PDB file of C-alpha atoms and ligand atoms in Angstrom:
ATOM      1  CA  MET N   1      73.929 -18.487 -13.794  1.00  0.00           C
ATOM      2  CA  SER N   2      77.070 -20.017 -15.289  1.00  0.00           C
ATOM      3  CA  SER N   3      77.169 -21.751 -18.643  1.00  0.00           C
ATOM      4  CA  ASN N   4      80.836 -22.648 -18.305  1.00  0.00           C
ATOM      5  CA  LEU N   5      80.914 -26.177 -16.981  1.00  0.00           C
ATOM      6  CA  SER N   6      84.629 -25.939 -16.157  1.00  0.00           C
ATOM      7  CA  GLN N   7      83.869 -23.333 -13.486  1.00  0.00           C
ATOM      8  CA  ALA N   8      80.616 -24.808 -12.226  1.00  0.00           C
ATOM      9  CA  LYS N   9      79.780 -26.768  -9.088  1.00  0.00           C
ATOM     10  CA  THR N  10      78.067 -29.191 -11.478  1.00  0.00           C
ATOM     11  CA  ARG N  11      81.477 -30.312 -12.689  1.00  0.00           C
ATOM     12  CA  GLU N  12      82.338 -31.511  -9.175  1.00  0.00           C
ATOM     13  CA  ASN N  13      78.914 -33.129  -8.869  1.00  0.00           C
ATOM     14  CA  LEU N  14      79.474 -34.989 -12.131  1.00  0.00           C
ATOM     15  CA  MET N  15      82.821 -36.285 -10.875  1.00  0.00           C
ATOM     16  CA  SER N  16      81.246 -37.299  -7.573  1.00  0.00           C
ATOM     17  CA  ALA N  17      78.458 -39.093  -9.443  1.00  0.00           C
ATOM     18  CA  LEU N  18      80.956 -40.792 -11.755  1.00  0.00           C
ATOM     19  CA  ALA N  19      82.951 -42.006  -8.735  1.00  0.00           C
ATOM     20  CA  GLY N  20      79.768 -43.201  -7.002  1.00  0.00           C
ATOM     21  CA  GLU N  21      78.541 -45.107 -10.056  1.00  0.00           C
ATOM     22  CA  ALA N  22      81.936 -46.717 -10.613  1.00  0.00           C
ATOM     23  CA  LEU N  23      82.018 -47.736  -6.952  1.00  0.00           C
ATOM     24  CA  SER N  24      78.488 -49.169  -7.141  1.00  0.00           C
ATOM     25  CA  CYS N  25      79.447 -51.162 -10.213  1.00  0.00           C
ATOM     26  CA  THR N  26      82.486 -52.613  -8.447  1.00  0.00           C
ATOM     27  CA  ARG N  27      80.640 -53.328  -5.209  1.00  0.00           C
ATOM     28  CA  TYR N  28      77.849 -55.116  -7.068  1.00  0.00           C
ATOM     29  CA  LYS N  29      80.390 -57.236  -8.931  1.00  0.00           C
ATOM     30  CA  LEU N  30      81.931 -58.191  -5.578  1.00  0.00           C
ATOM     31  CA  ALA N  31      78.445 -58.933  -4.208  1.00  0.00           C
ATOM     32  CA  GLU N  32      77.809 -61.083  -7.291  1.00  0.00           C
ATOM     33  CA  LYS N  33      80.883 -63.130  -6.409  1.00  0.00           C
ATOM     34  CA  VAL N  34      79.740 -63.596  -2.793  1.00  0.00           C
ATOM     35  CA  CYS N  35      76.275 -64.734  -3.898  1.00  0.00           C
ATOM     36  CA  ARG N  36      77.757 -67.111  -6.454  1.00  0.00           C
ATOM     37  CA  GLN N  37      79.948 -68.679  -3.755  1.00  0.00           C
ATOM     38  CA  LYS N  38      76.838 -69.193  -1.629  1.00  0.00           C
ATOM     39  CA  GLN N  39      74.984 -70.782  -4.576  1.00  0.00           C
ATOM     40  CA  LEU N  40      72.466 -67.939  -4.652  1.00  0.00           C
ATOM     41  CA  PHE N  41      72.800 -67.580  -8.404  1.00  0.00           C
ATOM     42  CA  VAL N  42      69.615 -65.590  -8.833  1.00  0.00           C
ATOM     43  CA  LEU N  43      71.019 -62.924  -6.501  1.00  0.00           C
ATOM     44  CA  ALA N  44      74.380 -63.109  -8.252  1.00  0.00           C
ATOM     45  CA  ASN N  45      72.554 -62.374 -11.516  1.00  0.00           C
ATOM     46  CA  LEU N  46      70.615 -59.544  -9.913  1.00  0.00           C
ATOM     47  CA  PHE N  47      73.851 -57.863  -8.789  1.00  0.00           C
ATOM     48  CA  LYS N  48      75.492 -58.505 -12.165  1.00  0.00           C
ATOM     49  CA  PHE N  49      72.507 -57.074 -14.063  1.00  0.00           C
ATOM     50  CA  THR N  50      72.479 -53.957 -11.874  1.00  0.00           C
ATOM     51  CA  ALA N  51      76.270 -53.517 -12.006  1.00  0.00           C
ATOM     52  CA  ALA N  52      76.058 -53.258 -15.804  1.00  0.00           C
ATOM     53  CA  GLN N  53      73.455 -50.497 -15.466  1.00  0.00           C
ATOM     54  CA  GLU N  54      75.661 -48.580 -13.019  1.00  0.00           C
ATOM     55  CA  ARG N  55      78.478 -48.725 -15.555  1.00  0.00           C
ATOM     56  CA  VAL N  56      76.187 -47.123 -18.137  1.00  0.00           C
ATOM     57  CA  HIS N  57      75.282 -44.382 -15.636  1.00  0.00           C
ATOM     58  CA  ALA N  58      79.001 -43.758 -15.126  1.00  0.00           C
ATOM     59  CA  GLU N  59      79.398 -43.398 -18.892  1.00  0.00           C
ATOM     60  CA  VAL N  60      76.613 -40.795 -19.017  1.00  0.00           C
ATOM     61  CA  PHE N  61      78.368 -38.652 -16.398  1.00  0.00           C
ATOM     62  CA  TYR N  62      81.752 -39.237 -18.022  1.00  0.00           C
ATOM     63  CA  LYS N  63      80.374 -37.991 -21.341  1.00  0.00           C
ATOM     64  CA  HIS N  64      79.450 -34.657 -19.714  1.00  0.00           C
ATOM     65  CA  LEU N  65      82.763 -34.367 -17.861  1.00  0.00           C
ATOM     66  CA  LYS N  66      84.701 -34.833 -21.087  1.00  0.00           C
ATOM     67  CA  GLN N  67      83.334 -31.491 -22.285  1.00  0.00           C
ATOM     68  CA  CYS N  68      85.595 -29.643 -19.864  1.00  0.00           C
ATOM     69  CA  GLY N  69      88.918 -31.207 -20.668  1.00  0.00           C
ATOM     70  CA  CYS N  70      91.259 -33.371 -18.655  1.00  0.00           C
ATOM     71  CA  GLU N  71      92.084 -31.168 -15.675  1.00  0.00           C
ATOM     72  CA  PRO N  72      91.815 -33.061 -12.362  1.00  0.00           C
ATOM     73  CA  VAL N  73      88.634 -32.423 -10.383  1.00  0.00           C
ATOM     74  CA  SER N  74      88.800 -32.257  -6.589  1.00  0.00           C
ATOM     75  CA  ILE N  75      85.751 -33.546  -4.765  1.00  0.00           C
ATOM     76  CA  ARG N  76      84.673 -34.023  -1.172  1.00  0.00           C
ATOM     77  CA  ALA N  77      82.130 -36.814  -0.932  1.00  0.00           C
ATOM     78  CA  ASP N  78      80.994 -39.586   1.394  1.00  0.00           C
ATOM     79  CA  PHE N  79      80.839 -43.073  -0.066  1.00  0.00           C
ATOM     80  CA  PRO N  80      79.345 -46.227   1.438  1.00  0.00           C
ATOM     81  CA  ASN N  81      81.677 -48.785   2.948  1.00  0.00           C
ATOM     82  CA  GLU N  82      79.767 -52.029   3.492  1.00  0.00           C
ATOM     83  CA  CYS N  83      82.097 -54.923   4.254  1.00  0.00           C
ATOM     84  CA  SER N  84      79.682 -57.739   5.167  1.00  0.00           C
ATOM     85  CA  GLU N  85      79.817 -60.927   3.133  1.00  0.00           C
ATOM     86  CA  GLU N  86      76.229 -61.895   3.944  1.00  0.00           C
ATOM     87  CA  PRO N  87      73.885 -61.671   0.941  1.00  0.00           C
ATOM     88  CA  LEU N  88      71.071 -60.220   3.054  1.00  0.00           C
ATOM     89  CA  ASP N  89      73.326 -57.438   4.354  1.00  0.00           C
ATOM     90  CA  LEU N  90      74.554 -56.762   0.834  1.00  0.00           C
ATOM     91  CA  LEU N  91      70.983 -56.454  -0.458  1.00  0.00           C
ATOM     92  CA  ARG N  92      69.850 -54.227   2.413  1.00  0.00           C
ATOM     93  CA  HIS N  93      72.879 -51.998   2.125  1.00  0.00           C
ATOM     94  CA  ALA N  94      72.510 -51.724  -1.659  1.00  0.00           C
ATOM     95  CA  ALA N  95      68.856 -50.748  -1.193  1.00  0.00           C
ATOM     96  CA  GLU N  96      69.807 -48.015   1.286  1.00  0.00           C
ATOM     97  CA  THR N  97      72.531 -46.661  -0.968  1.00  0.00           C
ATOM     98  CA  GLU N  98      70.211 -46.585  -3.978  1.00  0.00           C
ATOM     99  CA  ASN N  99      67.570 -44.847  -1.918  1.00  0.00           C
ATOM    100  CA  HIS N 100      70.037 -42.208  -0.722  1.00  0.00           C
ATOM    101  CA  GLU N 101      71.202 -41.550  -4.302  1.00  0.00           C
ATOM    102  CA  SER N 102      67.701 -41.357  -5.724  1.00  0.00           C
ATOM    103  CA  SER N 103      66.022 -39.306  -3.008  1.00  0.00           C
ATOM    104  CA  GLU N 104      68.806 -36.973  -1.873  1.00  0.00           C
ATOM    105  CA  VAL N 105      72.023 -36.874  -3.869  1.00  0.00           C
ATOM    106  CA  TYR N 106      70.829 -36.781  -7.482  1.00  0.00           C
ATOM    107  CA  PRO N 107      67.827 -34.477  -6.910  1.00  0.00           C
ATOM    108  CA  ALA N 108      70.222 -31.968  -5.296  1.00  0.00           C
ATOM    109  CA  PHE N 109      72.693 -32.347  -8.177  1.00  0.00           C
ATOM    110  CA  ALA N 110      69.848 -31.873 -10.680  1.00  0.00           C
ATOM    111  CA  GLN N 111      68.697 -28.689  -8.953  1.00  0.00           C
ATOM    112  CA  SER N 112      72.219 -27.329  -8.898  1.00  0.00           C
ATOM    113  CA  ALA N 113      72.718 -28.140 -12.607  1.00  0.00           C
ATOM    114  CA  ARG N 114      69.451 -26.400 -13.473  1.00  0.00           C
ATOM    115  CA  ASP N 115      70.403 -23.346 -11.393  1.00  0.00           C
ATOM    116  CA  GLU N 116      73.770 -23.193 -13.137  1.00  0.00           C
ATOM    117  CA  GLY N 117      72.232 -23.364 -16.613  1.00  0.00           C
ATOM    118  CA  PHE N 118      72.767 -27.009 -17.573  1.00  0.00           C
ATOM    119  CA  PRO N 119      69.264 -28.402 -18.177  1.00  0.00           C
ATOM    120  CA  ASP N 120      70.505 -31.452 -20.125  1.00  0.00           C
ATOM    121  CA  ILE N 121      72.730 -32.498 -17.237  1.00  0.00           C
ATOM    122  CA  ALA N 122      69.894 -31.826 -14.772  1.00  0.00           C
ATOM    123  CA  GLN N 123      67.648 -34.103 -16.826  1.00  0.00           C
ATOM    124  CA  ASP N 124      70.241 -36.888 -16.771  1.00  0.00           C
ATOM    125  CA  PHE N 125      70.518 -36.619 -12.982  1.00  0.00           C
ATOM    126  CA  GLU N 126      66.735 -36.815 -12.699  1.00  0.00           C
ATOM    127  CA  ASN N 127      66.392 -39.738 -15.107  1.00  0.00           C
ATOM    128  CA  ILE N 128      69.157 -41.692 -13.403  1.00  0.00           C
ATOM    129  CA  ALA N 129      67.642 -40.892  -9.987  1.00  0.00           C
ATOM    130  CA  SER N 130      64.470 -42.648 -11.164  1.00  0.00           C
ATOM    131  CA  VAL N 131      66.527 -45.701 -12.170  1.00  0.00           C
ATOM    132  CA  GLU N 132      68.253 -45.759  -8.779  1.00  0.00           C
ATOM    133  CA  SER N 133      64.861 -45.646  -7.131  1.00  0.00           C
ATOM    134  CA  SER N 134      63.804 -48.770  -9.045  1.00  0.00           C
ATOM    135  CA  HIS N 135      67.122 -50.421  -8.121  1.00  0.00           C
ATOM    136  CA  GLY N 136      66.353 -49.687  -4.472  1.00  0.00           C
ATOM    137  CA  ARG N 137      62.876 -51.237  -4.727  1.00  0.00           C
ATOM    138  CA  ARG N 138      64.267 -54.318  -6.453  1.00  0.00           C
ATOM    139  CA  TYR N 139      66.984 -54.854  -3.847  1.00  0.00           C
ATOM    140  CA  ARG N 140      64.467 -54.373  -1.011  1.00  0.00           C
ATOM    141  CA  HIS N 141      62.099 -56.868  -2.623  1.00  0.00           C
ATOM    142  CA  TYR N 142      64.811 -59.528  -2.880  1.00  0.00           C
ATOM    143  CA  ALA N 143      66.053 -58.772   0.639  1.00  0.00           C
ATOM    144  CA  ASP N 144      62.503 -59.365   1.919  1.00  0.00           C
ATOM    145  CA  LEU N 145      62.183 -62.602  -0.069  1.00  0.00           C
ATOM    146  CA  LEU N 146      65.513 -63.868   1.253  1.00  0.00           C
ATOM    147  CA  GLU N 147      64.783 -62.863   4.832  1.00  0.00           C
ATOM    148  CA  ASN N 148      61.355 -64.502   4.767  1.00  0.00           C
ATOM    149  CA  GLY N 149      62.562 -67.729   3.139  1.00  0.00           C
ATOM    150  CA  ARG N 150      60.560 -66.884   0.018  1.00  0.00           C
ATOM    151  CA  LEU N 151      63.316 -66.646  -2.533  1.00  0.00           C
ATOM    152  CA  HIS N 152      62.282 -69.954  -4.067  1.00  0.00           C
ATOM    153  CA  THR N 153      58.808 -70.545  -2.678  1.00  0.00           C
ATOM    154  CA  CYS N 154      55.463 -68.772  -3.002  1.00  0.00           C
ATOM    155  CA  GLU N 155      51.868 -68.992  -1.750  1.00  0.00           C
ATOM    156  CA  SER N 156      50.337 -70.269  -4.983  1.00  0.00           C
ATOM    157  CA  ALA N 157      51.720 -71.773  -8.174  1.00  0.00           C
ATOM    158  CA  GLU N 158      54.034 -69.599 -10.205  1.00  0.00           C
ATOM    159  CA  ASP N 159      56.267 -70.080 -13.222  1.00  0.00           C
ATOM    160  CA  TRP N 160      59.946 -70.446 -12.351  1.00  0.00           C
ATOM    161  CA  LEU N 161      62.825 -70.085 -14.780  1.00  0.00           C
ATOM    162  CA  CYS N 162      66.229 -71.739 -14.455  1.00  0.00           C
ATOM    163  CA  LEU N 163      68.696 -68.978 -15.284  1.00  0.00           C
ATOM    164  CA  ASN N 164      71.278 -71.587 -16.214  1.00  0.00           C
ATOM    165  CA  CYS N 165      69.465 -73.710 -18.811  1.00  0.00           C
ATOM    166  CA  GLY N 166      66.103 -71.957 -19.320  1.00  0.00           C
ATOM    167  CA  TYR N 167      63.904 -74.777 -18.014  1.00  0.00           C
ATOM    168  CA  LEU N 168      60.455 -73.594 -16.975  1.00  0.00           C
ATOM    169  CA  HIS N 169      58.749 -75.094 -13.947  1.00  0.00           C
ATOM    170  CA  SER N 170      55.293 -74.331 -12.591  1.00  0.00           C
ATOM    171  CA  GLY N 171      54.611 -74.800  -8.879  1.00  0.00           C
ATOM    172  CA  SER N 172      54.646 -73.278  -5.413  1.00  0.00           C
ATOM    173  CA  SER N 173      58.404 -73.737  -5.225  1.00  0.00           C
ATOM    174  CA  ALA N 174      61.342 -74.002  -7.570  1.00  0.00           C
ATOM    175  CA  PRO N 175      62.808 -77.509  -8.011  1.00  0.00           C
ATOM    176  CA  GLU N 176      65.517 -78.456  -5.502  1.00  0.00           C
ATOM    177  CA  THR N 177      67.607 -79.548  -8.461  1.00  0.00           C
ATOM    178  CA  CYS N 178      66.988 -78.542 -12.058  1.00  0.00           C
ATOM    179  CA  PRO N 179      65.718 -81.584 -14.007  1.00  0.00           C
ATOM    180  CA  VAL N 180      67.544 -80.452 -17.133  1.00  0.00           C
ATOM    181  CA  CYS N 181      70.941 -79.065 -16.072  1.00  0.00           C
ATOM    182  CA  ALA N 182      71.107 -80.612 -12.566  1.00  0.00           C
ATOM    183  CA  GLN N 183      72.053 -77.254 -11.045  1.00  0.00           C
ATOM    184  CA  PRO N 184      70.740 -76.299  -7.569  1.00  0.00           C
ATOM    185  CA  GLN N 185      67.574 -74.359  -6.770  1.00  0.00           C
ATOM    186  CA  GLY N 186      69.577 -71.150  -6.432  1.00  0.00           C
ATOM    187  CA  TRP N 187      69.482 -70.740 -10.206  1.00  0.00           C
ATOM    188  CA  TYR N 188      65.699 -70.321 -10.238  1.00  0.00           C
ATOM    189  CA  VAL N 189      63.858 -67.025 -10.482  1.00  0.00           C
ATOM    190  CA  ARG N 190      60.165 -66.172 -10.777  1.00  0.00           C
ATOM    191  CA  LEU N 191      59.597 -65.857 -14.518  1.00  0.00           C
ATOM    192  CA  CYS N 192      57.533 -62.689 -14.049  1.00  0.00           C
ATOM    193  CA  GLU N 193      60.570 -61.025 -12.412  1.00  0.00           C
ATOM    194  CA  THR N 194      62.970 -61.613 -15.274  1.00  0.00           C
ATOM    195  CA  PRO N 195      63.768 -58.583 -17.445  1.00  0.00           C
ATOM    196  CA  TRP N 196      61.892 -60.143 -20.357  1.00  0.00           C
ATOM    197  CA  GLY N 197      58.750 -60.831 -18.281  1.00  0.00           C
ATOM    198  CA  LEU N 198      56.213 -63.384 -19.314  1.00  0.00           C
ATOM    199  CA  GLU N 199      56.755 -65.941 -22.026  1.00  0.00           C
ATOM    200  CA  PRO N 200      54.993 -64.986 -25.269  1.00  0.00           C
ATOM    201  CA  LYS N 201      51.898 -67.124 -25.856  1.00  0.00           C
ATOM    202  CA  CYS N 202      52.453 -67.572 -29.598  1.00  0.00           C
TER     203      CYS N 202
HETATM  204 FE1  FE2 D   1      73.557 -45.787 -11.055  1.00  0.00          FE
HETATM  205 FE1  FE2 D   2      71.640 -48.091  -8.873  1.00  0.00          FE
END
């Protein structure tokens, strides 16, 4: 067991994770731009929201790496290289990448960190793996909605929120055009799927 992070495999894993998180953040910002251009503002917001979380993950790994000084770290790692500009492809690919991180990469990094005597770092890998798993589920859910033409329609009445102006609409579909801000349907999201959940009743 090594307690010297500078000499440990975990140092390389932290750099690989930092690079992966930074790449995810950038790719999601690019995906946000694509979705915005296609007027799918709810998906643009989903990518933007997730990109900000990936940046925080990068900061967590960076904080650990800082402990071992500024020497360059050599890594050998495979990174995803999706180049489609179709929102559905972007969602599906993001879901796959998140799934790979959460089920394979970070559990292995956590085990290695534990074996090398860095339980705090192992815990961070495990906690962030659980976040990536939820990212994967969220991207899959929205990919399914988009593929099935359900992004803005549902079986029974639901509450819909305009992410641009905050207007709430109840019905089996979001309005074609927002009655308040006149923006297109692409701004609408199911209220229950916003980060703040249901409206308070009082
Ligand atoms: Fe992440
Ligand atoms: Fe993620």
